[in-house]
Amino acid sequence: MTWRASVLTLFPEMFPGPLGLSLAGRARARGVWSLDAHDIRAHATDRHRTVDDTPFGGGAGMVMRPDILDAALSAVADERPALVLTPRGQTLTQATVRELAAGPGVVLLCGRYEGIDQRVIDARGLREMSIGDYVLSGGEPAALVLLDACVRLLPGVMGAAASAEEESFAAGLLEYPHYTRPADWQGRRVPEVLLSGHHAEVAAWRRREAERATRERRPDLLTAQAWAVAPPPPAP
Ligand SMILES: C[S@@+](CC[C@H](N)C(=O)[O-])C[C@H]1O[C@@H](n2cnc3c(N)ncnc32)[C@H](O)[C@@H]1O
């Protein structure tokens, strides 16, 4: 069954963009997934095709109108989860990516300007998703990031299925470092164990390196994992 992505945007020409190339592009050509980008402006009702207005309460910038966005969502809504890209949202993780990739697809709403009238988010029960603690000028690059992460997990998209199981975040750890030929480059030698041919020792080394990198770079991932196994006792 085809995994279907619909994107609501003021800039449909930004899609498929990089997702038209490489793994994602070939998978789309084979019908593993589909992408349709819809112009929000097509749902504007006035002569100037206005989609935004000034914020109640004052302040800088413009806000995207709930009635226009609701009409745009109605045109594509079905059983798929509907998400809005926003820096106020839950940060996208590999666990969420796995969850979305296992479903029928996604409907993604991309904001512009100062953002989106909260009422359409509430009324539609949109899941608010951020790709990180920084501000983009629009939701489109965030939608491309989310879609890229989902599409590569769809069955048959990645060459070696095993690589998805070993890579960063799959087991709550960052991945171990990679090395290829030449074994000696500018005096820097590949770790000897990787040349040994001992599969068990290589696996143990990789596990140790993954744990070390995670401890040094992202100790928060280890804490999150420990919590998942044994939540802390409730405060007295
Ligand atoms: C200029 S931003 C609006 C930022 C908003 N005024 C704020 O401070 O939270 C315009 C649009 O870009 C998108 N966007 C910006 N940063 C994002 C992020 N980190 N993750 C997901 N979407 C983002 C959202 O769709 C947002 O509505």
Coordinates of C-alpha atoms and ligand atoms in Angstrom, one line a residue:
M1 CA 0.0 0.0 0.0
T2 CA 1.3 3.5 -0.9
W3 CA 2.3 5.7 2.0
R4 CA 0.7 9.0 1.2
A5 CA 1.9 12.5 2.1
S6 CA -0.2 15.7 1.5
V7 CA 1.4 19.0 2.2
L8 CA -0.5 22.3 2.6
T9 CA 1.7 25.2 1.8
L10 CA 1.9 28.7 0.3
F11 CA 4.8 27.4 -1.8
P12 CA 3.8 24.1 -3.4
E13 CA 6.7 24.5 -5.9
M14 CA 9.1 23.7 -3.0
F15 CA 7.9 20.0 -3.3
P16 CA 9.2 17.4 -3.9
G17 CA 12.4 19.4 -3.9
P18 CA 15.2 17.1 -2.6
L19 CA 12.7 14.3 -2.1
G20 CA 12.5 14.0 -5.9
L21 CA 16.1 12.6 -5.9
S22 CA 18.1 9.6 -4.6
L23 CA 16.4 7.0 -2.4
A24 CA 13.2 9.0 -1.8
G25 CA 12.8 10.0 -5.4
R26 CA 13.3 6.4 -6.7
A27 CA 10.9 5.1 -4.1
R28 CA 8.3 7.7 -5.1
A29 CA 8.7 6.7 -8.8
R30 CA 8.1 3.0 -7.8
G31 CA 4.9 4.0 -5.9
V32 CA 6.2 3.2 -2.4
W33 CA 5.0 6.6 -1.4
S34 CA 3.2 9.6 -2.9
L35 CA 3.4 13.3 -2.4
D36 CA 0.9 16.0 -3.3
A37 CA 1.4 19.6 -2.4
H38 CA -1.6 21.8 -2.1
D39 CA -1.6 25.6 -2.4
I40 CA -3.4 27.1 0.6
R41 CA -4.0 30.2 -1.3
A42 CA -6.4 28.3 -3.6
H43 CA -8.9 28.4 -0.6
A44 CA -8.8 32.2 -0.2
T45 CA -12.1 33.8 -0.9
D46 CA -11.3 37.4 -1.7
R47 CA -10.0 39.0 -4.9
H48 CA -6.5 39.4 -3.5
R49 CA -6.4 35.7 -2.4
T50 CA -5.5 36.8 1.2
V51 CA -4.6 34.1 3.6
D52 CA -3.4 36.1 6.6
D53 CA -4.4 39.0 8.8
T54 CA -3.0 41.2 11.6
P55 CA -2.7 39.6 15.1
F56 CA -5.4 40.4 17.7
G57 CA -3.7 42.0 20.6
G58 CA -1.2 43.8 18.3
G59 CA 2.4 43.0 17.6
A60 CA 4.6 42.4 14.6
G61 CA 3.8 40.3 11.6
M62 CA 0.8 38.5 10.2
V63 CA -1.1 35.4 11.3
M64 CA -2.6 32.7 9.0
R65 CA -6.4 32.7 9.1
P66 CA -8.2 29.7 10.6
D67 CA -11.1 29.7 8.1
I68 CA -8.8 29.5 5.1
L69 CA -6.6 26.8 6.7
D70 CA -9.7 24.8 7.7
A71 CA -11.0 24.8 4.1
A72 CA -7.5 23.7 2.9
L73 CA -7.4 20.9 5.5
S74 CA -11.0 19.7 4.6
A75 CA -9.9 19.2 1.0
V76 CA -7.3 16.5 2.0
A77 CA -8.3 15.3 5.4
D78 CA -8.9 11.5 5.8
E79 CA -7.7 8.8 8.3
R80 CA -4.1 10.0 8.1
P81 CA -2.7 11.9 11.1
A82 CA -2.6 15.7 10.5
L83 CA 0.4 17.6 11.8
V84 CA 1.3 21.3 11.9
L85 CA 5.0 22.2 11.8
T86 CA 5.7 24.8 14.5
P87 CA 8.6 25.6 16.8
R88 CA 6.1 25.4 19.7
G89 CA 5.5 21.7 18.9
Q90 CA 6.9 18.5 20.3
T91 CA 10.4 17.9 19.0
L92 CA 10.5 15.3 16.2
T93 CA 12.3 12.1 17.3
Q94 CA 13.1 8.8 15.6
A95 CA 10.4 7.2 17.7
T96 CA 7.8 9.6 16.2
V97 CA 9.3 9.1 12.8
R98 CA 8.9 5.3 13.2
E99 CA 5.3 5.7 14.4
L100 CA 4.4 7.9 11.4
A101 CA 6.1 5.7 8.9
A102 CA 4.2 2.7 10.2
G103 CA 0.8 4.4 9.5
P104 CA -1.0 5.3 6.3
G105 CA 0.9 8.6 5.7
V106 CA 0.6 12.2 6.9
V107 CA -1.1 15.5 6.2
L108 CA 1.3 18.3 6.9
L109 CA 0.4 22.0 7.4
C110 CA 3.2 24.4 6.8
G111 CA 3.1 27.8 8.5
R112 CA 4.5 31.1 7.3
Y113 CA 4.6 34.7 8.7
E114 CA 4.2 34.8 12.5
G115 CA 2.4 31.5 12.5
I116 CA -1.1 30.0 12.5
D117 CA -4.3 31.0 14.4
Q118 CA -4.4 28.6 17.3
R119 CA -8.1 27.9 16.9
V120 CA -7.7 25.8 13.7
I121 CA -5.0 23.8 15.4
D122 CA -7.3 23.1 18.4
A123 CA -10.4 22.5 16.4
R124 CA -8.7 20.0 14.1
G125 CA -6.6 18.4 16.8
L126 CA -3.5 18.9 14.8
R127 CA -0.4 17.4 16.2
E128 CA 2.2 20.2 16.7
M129 CA 5.7 19.2 15.6
S130 CA 9.0 21.0 15.7
I131 CA 12.2 19.9 14.1
G132 CA 14.4 21.7 16.7
D133 CA 14.9 24.7 18.9
Y134 CA 15.5 27.3 16.2
V135 CA 13.2 29.3 14.0
L136 CA 12.8 28.7 10.2
S137 CA 11.1 31.2 7.9
G138 CA 8.5 28.6 7.0
G139 CA 7.3 25.1 7.7
E140 CA 8.3 23.7 4.3
P141 CA 11.9 22.8 5.2
A142 CA 10.6 21.2 8.4
A143 CA 8.0 19.2 6.3
L144 CA 10.8 18.0 4.0
V145 CA 12.9 16.9 7.0
L146 CA 10.0 15.0 8.5
L147 CA 9.1 13.3 5.2
D148 CA 12.7 12.4 4.4
A149 CA 13.0 10.7 7.8
C150 CA 9.8 8.8 7.4
V151 CA 10.2 7.7 3.7
R152 CA 13.6 6.1 4.3
L153 CA 12.0 3.7 6.8
L154 CA 9.3 2.5 4.4
P155 CA 9.7 -1.1 3.3
G156 CA 12.0 -1.5 0.4
V157 CA 13.4 2.1 0.4
M158 CA 16.7 1.5 2.1
G159 CA 19.0 -1.1 0.5
A160 CA 20.1 -2.9 3.7
A161 CA 17.2 -3.1 6.1
A162 CA 19.7 -3.8 8.9
S163 CA 21.2 -0.3 8.6
A164 CA 18.0 1.2 10.1
E165 CA 18.2 -1.1 13.1
E166 CA 21.8 -0.1 13.9
E167 CA 21.8 3.6 13.2
S168 CA 21.6 6.5 15.6
F169 CA 18.6 6.5 18.0
A170 CA 17.4 3.1 16.9
A171 CA 18.4 1.6 20.3
G172 CA 18.4 4.9 22.2
L173 CA 22.1 5.4 21.4
L174 CA 24.1 7.4 18.9
E175 CA 25.8 5.2 16.3
Y176 CA 29.4 4.0 16.5
P177 CA 31.9 5.7 14.2
H178 CA 32.4 4.4 10.6
Y179 CA 35.7 3.7 8.7
T180 CA 36.5 2.6 5.2
R181 CA 39.6 2.2 3.0
P182 CA 42.4 3.2 3.1
A183 CA 43.1 1.4 6.4
D184 CA 45.9 4.0 7.0
W185 CA 45.1 7.6 5.9
Q186 CA 47.7 10.3 6.6
G187 CA 49.0 8.2 9.5
R188 CA 45.5 7.7 11.0
R189 CA 44.9 4.0 11.3
V190 CA 41.5 2.4 11.5
P191 CA 40.9 0.7 14.9
E192 CA 42.6 -2.6 14.7
V193 CA 39.6 -4.6 15.8
L194 CA 37.7 -3.6 12.7
L195 CA 40.4 -5.3 10.6
S196 CA 40.4 -8.5 12.7
G197 CA 37.5 -10.3 11.1
H198 CA 36.1 -11.3 14.6
H199 CA 32.5 -10.5 14.3
A200 CA 31.7 -10.7 18.0
E201 CA 34.6 -8.5 18.9
V202 CA 33.6 -5.9 16.3
A203 CA 30.0 -6.0 17.6
A204 CA 31.3 -5.5 21.2
W205 CA 33.6 -2.6 20.1
R206 CA 30.8 -0.9 18.2
R207 CA 28.4 -1.2 21.2
R208 CA 31.1 0.3 23.5
E209 CA 31.8 3.1 21.1
A210 CA 28.0 3.8 20.7
E211 CA 27.7 4.0 24.5
R212 CA 30.8 6.2 24.9
A213 CA 29.6 8.7 22.2
T214 CA 26.2 8.8 23.7
R215 CA 27.6 9.4 27.2
E216 CA 29.9 12.1 26.0
R217 CA 27.6 13.9 23.5
R218 CA 24.0 13.2 24.5
P219 CA 23.8 12.0 28.1
D220 CA 20.1 13.0 27.9
L221 CA 19.4 10.0 25.7
L222 CA 20.7 7.7 28.3
T223 CA 18.6 9.3 31.0
A224 CA 15.5 9.0 28.7
Q225 CA 16.3 5.3 28.2
A226 CA 16.7 4.7 31.9
W227 CA 13.3 6.4 32.5
A228 CA 11.7 4.3 29.9
V229 CA 12.8 1.1 31.7
A230 CA 12.2 2.2 35.2
P231 CA 10.3 5.5 35.8
P232 CA 11.5 7.4 38.9
P233 CA 9.3 7.0 42.0
P234 CA 6.6 9.7 42.5
A235 CA 7.6 12.6 44.6
P236 CA 6.4 12.2 48.3
Ligands
LIG1 C1 8.8 32.6 11.2 S1 8.1 31.1 11.7 C2 7.1 31.6 13.0 C3 7.7 31.5 14.4 C4 6.8 31.9 15.5 N1 6.5 33.3 15.5 C5 7.4 31.6 16.8 O1 8.2 32.4 17.4 O2 7.2 30.4 17.3 C6 7.0 30.7 10.4 C7 6.7 29.2 10.3 O3 7.9 28.4 10.1 C8 7.7 27.1 10.6 N2 8.8 26.8 11.6 C9 9.7 27.6 12.0 N3 10.6 27.0 12.8 C10 10.2 25.7 12.9 C11 10.7 24.6 13.6 N4 11.8 24.7 14.4 N5 10.0 23.4 13.4 C12 9.0 23.3 12.6 N6 8.4 24.4 11.9 C13 9.0 25.6 12.1 C14 6.3 27.1 11.3 O4 5.4 26.5 10.4 C15 6.0 28.6 11.5 O5 4.6 28.8 11.5

